[in-house]
Each structure stands twice: as structure tokens, then as C-alpha cells.
Amino acid sequence: MINKQQLARFINKYYLNGTVESVVFNSDTRNQQLGTRFVSSDKSLLGEVKMDDWQYEDADIGVYDTEQLLRLLSVLDDKIEFSINKAGDKSISVKLSDALSSVNYILSDTSIINKPPQLKTIPDFELSINVTSQFINKFISGKSALTETDTFTVITDETSAKLVIGYSPINTNRVVIPVTTTTFENIDNISFNANLFKEVLYANKECESALLEVSSEGLAKISFKVDNFTSTYWLVAIQDVD
């Protein structure tokens, strides 16, 4: 028996409001964990989500249409049974059922789902930014206010850092969010996809503290740990934002 909301939370942490549709779930009995690695279609976001206290058999579960899975899940009550139907070693469908009804979700061949790349080298992160509940709410609200703005920029001076949604050297509508850091070096302005970052924060908004690490070499990493979930996301910098 599993709580439907727990499974939905796991899904939404990679789905990111439609950003990632196709993934492979890894059901791991030894570690009692359900996990997935994923990459956005434009390759600008890479991530990994794990959920502990998972009690089901070893399997690779190919989910091609996450939106369909969420719609089927919405049919059911909170307490559900989860089972994997196999043909030999291959998972072909999952059955989800509550006390009154059940749904069947046909699985995809895992070979047709894009396999996320491994990060071969990880650069040093000159900045480590504290992410609080207040920061999460400010960023989500700021991005929602600037619907046409696609980037946010990390800006440092000699002693402090800030995130600017809608930064430009000319006068523009923008939201400036001062931040506190645990690691600090003065770096050149660096910009990332604000739409993706908003969805990452929204999917993990129950987390009260996290760390956003930024490298001048063009990579940012943010990790969340809350309840029995661990999620990590890597964002690739956007070029040509002066």
C-alpha cells in the first residue's frame, strides 16, 4: 500500500509542469528506493529524484507519457496498491488500485526514452546561496509577475550576491532578490533559465532550506532533502545575456 500523494510528489519533482515527459523509474528493493534520472528536451536541465521507503520489486519502469500517468492517478483515492506486470524480465504495465477501482498504465520500452548523460567533470562552485522558504516564494512570485521574462542572472559585487529576474544592461522591468551565501567569490554575471528554475522551486516548495551552488564555468546545482525525498537539479547557463 502506498499513499497516492507521495507517488504524485515523486512524479511532479521530475515532471516540472510538463518540462520532462519521458523517464525510466528504477525500483530498487535493496535500497528500498524509487528513483529516476532525467534531462529536459533542450538539454539545459539534468536531474535526479529519489524516494525512500519504497517496498516494491526490482524493475525498470518506462514512463513515456507522464501527463497520462498523472491523469490516471487522479482517478484513485489516497491509499493505493501498486503492482508491476512483467513479461519475463521486461515491465509491460503497472496496475494502480484503491478499494473501489483500478487503473492500468501501459509502459514504454526503456530503450526509446532519452538516457540522461553522466556529468563527466564537475566544476568548482564559487558561490553557495542559501535557499529558504522566503526565497522560494519570492522567486516564484517574481517570475509569475514577469511572464515574458525567460532568464535570471546571478550578480556579485565585492561582498554580496543577488539574483535578478529580467536583468539587462538597459532599463527593464525586473525583480531583484538579495541572497545570503555560505561560499562567496566575486564572479562575472551568469544567467540561467528562469522558467525551469521556477518549476524546480515550485515542485520542491515544501523544503524549508536548500543550497544553490553556482560555477562561473556555466553550471548551477540545487539539491533538496525533505521527508523521504531527495532531489538534485543541474542547470546549464544561458549564453548571450549581457
XYZ file of C-alpha atoms in Angstrom:
242
model
C 0.000 0.000 0.000
C 1.275 3.460 -0.880
C -0.081 6.972 -0.427
C -1.119 8.404 -3.783
C 0.120 11.872 -2.857
C 3.602 10.501 -2.171
C 3.776 8.997 -5.649
C 2.394 12.196 -7.190
C 5.041 14.246 -5.366
C 7.758 11.984 -6.754
C 6.376 12.379 -10.277
C 5.977 16.157 -10.062
C 9.580 16.611 -8.929
C 10.796 15.438 -12.339
C 7.744 16.328 -14.466
C 8.121 20.024 -13.565
C 4.783 21.068 -15.014
C 5.386 19.346 -18.349
C 9.108 20.034 -18.727
C 10.015 16.315 -18.653
C 7.525 13.791 -20.043
C 9.540 10.577 -20.508
C 11.676 8.861 -17.867
C 12.651 5.455 -16.550
C 11.715 4.693 -12.932
C 14.178 2.426 -11.143
C 12.503 0.324 -8.446
C 15.258 -0.868 -6.088
C 14.403 -3.370 -3.360
C 17.901 -3.455 -1.815
C 17.820 0.261 -1.036
C 14.006 0.377 -0.712
C 14.010 3.277 -3.122
C 12.234 4.542 -6.223
C 14.443 6.751 -8.349
C 14.762 8.380 -11.738
C 17.295 10.434 -13.676
C 16.068 12.826 -16.356
C 17.002 15.526 -18.844
C 14.905 18.300 -20.382
C 14.297 18.243 -24.133
C 16.621 21.217 -24.674
C 19.350 19.577 -22.518
C 19.552 22.650 -20.263
C 18.367 20.794 -17.145
C 19.550 17.476 -15.742
C 18.141 15.973 -12.584
C 17.689 13.059 -10.230
C 14.863 12.297 -7.802
C 14.780 9.532 -5.187
C 12.010 8.447 -2.825
C 12.816 6.240 0.172
C 10.579 3.692 1.937
C 9.675 2.031 -1.374
C 8.620 -1.580 -0.889
C 8.223 -2.962 -4.418
C 10.170 -5.369 -6.594
C 13.249 -4.581 -8.697
C 12.232 -3.195 -12.072
C 12.986 -0.602 -14.727
C 9.683 1.139 -15.447
C 9.480 3.047 -18.729
C 7.119 6.028 -18.413
C 6.719 7.702 -21.816
C 3.659 9.900 -21.130
C 3.823 11.306 -17.599
C 0.781 13.534 -18.112
C -1.333 10.435 -18.835
C 0.011 8.703 -15.724
C -0.929 11.681 -13.546
C -4.434 11.773 -15.034
C -4.914 8.082 -14.271
C -3.575 8.556 -10.765
C -6.124 11.315 -10.128
C -8.953 8.783 -10.524
C -7.915 6.932 -7.375
C -8.362 7.511 -3.656
C -5.426 8.323 -1.352
C -4.447 4.760 -0.388
C -3.482 2.676 -3.411
C -1.954 -0.675 -4.266
C 0.863 -0.695 -6.815
C 1.891 -3.722 -8.877
C 4.138 -4.282 -11.884
C 3.112 -6.634 -14.677
C 6.039 -8.292 -16.435
C 6.730 -10.449 -19.452
C 9.910 -12.232 -18.420
C 12.222 -9.531 -17.073
C 10.506 -6.743 -19.014
C 7.980 -4.493 -17.252
C 4.967 -4.027 -19.537
C 2.415 -2.217 -17.346
C 1.630 -1.051 -13.847
C -1.675 -1.539 -12.083
C -2.835 1.022 -9.530
C -5.928 0.340 -7.452
C -7.860 1.632 -4.473
C -10.679 -0.091 -2.588
C -13.225 0.564 -5.348
C -11.423 0.923 -8.677
C -8.207 0.299 -10.572
C -6.286 1.775 -13.492
C -3.788 0.183 -15.843
C -0.878 2.158 -17.324
C 0.985 0.705 -20.298
C 4.743 1.080 -20.012
C 7.190 2.042 -22.725
C 10.253 0.167 -23.892
C 13.019 1.836 -21.873
C 15.307 1.900 -24.934
C 13.219 4.608 -26.644
C 13.465 7.025 -23.694
C 16.354 9.502 -23.789
C 19.050 8.434 -21.374
C 20.362 11.377 -19.332
C 24.103 11.973 -19.756
C 26.532 11.451 -16.902
C 28.353 14.551 -15.712
C 31.968 13.671 -16.528
C 33.563 16.644 -14.798
C 32.029 18.902 -12.159
C 33.486 22.405 -11.890
C 34.225 24.205 -8.662
C 31.309 26.215 -7.320
C 32.425 29.695 -6.295
C 29.018 30.613 -4.848
C 26.802 28.706 -2.416
C 23.480 30.508 -1.945
C 21.047 29.773 0.880
C 17.597 28.888 -0.455
C 14.883 29.482 2.145
C 11.096 29.293 2.024
C 11.041 33.070 1.696
C 13.440 32.945 -1.264
C 11.352 30.227 -2.960
C 8.154 32.255 -2.584
C 9.853 35.483 -3.751
C 11.310 33.869 -6.856
C 8.056 32.120 -7.829
C 6.092 35.356 -7.323
C 8.687 37.404 -9.183
C 8.766 35.085 -12.180
C 4.957 34.938 -12.235
C 4.881 38.740 -12.347
C 7.326 38.791 -15.289
C 5.651 36.210 -17.509
C 7.580 37.203 -20.652
C 10.976 37.063 -18.934
C 12.954 33.881 -19.576
C 16.169 34.373 -17.599
C 17.517 35.173 -14.175
C 21.045 36.392 -13.563
C 23.385 35.817 -10.632
C 25.243 39.062 -9.914
C 28.016 39.618 -7.371
C 29.899 42.667 -6.158
C 32.857 42.651 -3.803
C 30.945 41.423 -0.768
C 27.440 40.270 -1.697
C 25.281 38.469 -4.264
C 21.802 38.874 -5.698
C 19.524 37.166 -8.202
C 17.855 39.366 -10.798
C 14.866 38.132 -12.812
C 14.849 40.050 -16.095
C 18.344 41.541 -15.852
C 19.558 43.692 -18.746
C 22.134 46.483 -19.013
C 19.300 48.723 -20.184
C 16.363 49.829 -18.017
C 13.823 46.954 -17.813
C 11.110 45.503 -15.622
C 12.953 43.266 -13.186
C 12.837 41.653 -9.749
C 15.936 41.824 -7.553
C 16.318 39.245 -4.767
C 19.283 39.751 -2.379
C 20.674 36.443 -1.094
C 22.955 35.196 1.665
C 25.893 32.948 0.827
C 27.918 30.309 2.648
C 30.640 30.309 -0.027
C 31.454 33.507 -1.874
C 33.728 34.675 -4.676
C 33.193 37.613 -6.981
C 32.271 36.198 -10.432
C 31.087 37.584 -13.748
C 27.330 37.818 -14.293
C 25.881 34.436 -15.230
C 22.326 33.706 -16.399
C 20.038 30.666 -16.292
C 16.564 29.656 -17.457
C 14.085 31.315 -15.084
C 11.124 29.222 -16.255
C 12.875 25.959 -15.405
C 14.164 27.270 -12.089
C 10.683 28.427 -11.108
C 9.291 24.932 -11.802
C 12.108 23.325 -9.801
C 11.360 25.585 -6.822
C 7.607 25.046 -7.118
C 7.986 21.255 -7.203
C 10.076 21.408 -4.017
C 8.397 24.322 -2.242
C 7.735 22.247 0.902
C 11.509 22.256 1.544
C 12.474 24.925 4.073
C 16.175 25.094 3.230
C 18.355 24.118 0.296
C 21.601 25.181 -1.330
C 22.030 26.719 -4.779
C 25.630 26.343 -5.975
C 26.871 28.389 -8.935
C 30.010 27.951 -11.027
C 31.458 30.635 -13.277
C 32.072 27.830 -15.779
C 28.372 27.781 -16.614
C 26.662 25.352 -14.258
C 24.350 25.629 -11.261
C 23.269 22.883 -8.889
C 20.434 22.850 -6.369
C 19.620 19.999 -4.002
C 16.584 19.433 -1.780
C 16.042 16.942 1.049
C 12.635 16.771 2.683
C 10.650 13.886 4.184
C 11.683 10.773 2.240
C 12.571 12.672 -0.946
C 15.962 13.715 -2.266
C 16.075 15.730 -5.486
C 19.000 17.330 -7.305
C 18.927 19.529 -10.400
C 21.696 20.859 -12.646
C 21.088 23.970 -14.772
C 23.262 24.901 -17.735
C 23.948 28.601 -18.129
C 22.367 30.601 -20.947
C 24.736 32.475 -23.220
C 24.472 35.990 -24.588
C 22.691 37.741 -21.708
C 24.808 40.876 -21.280
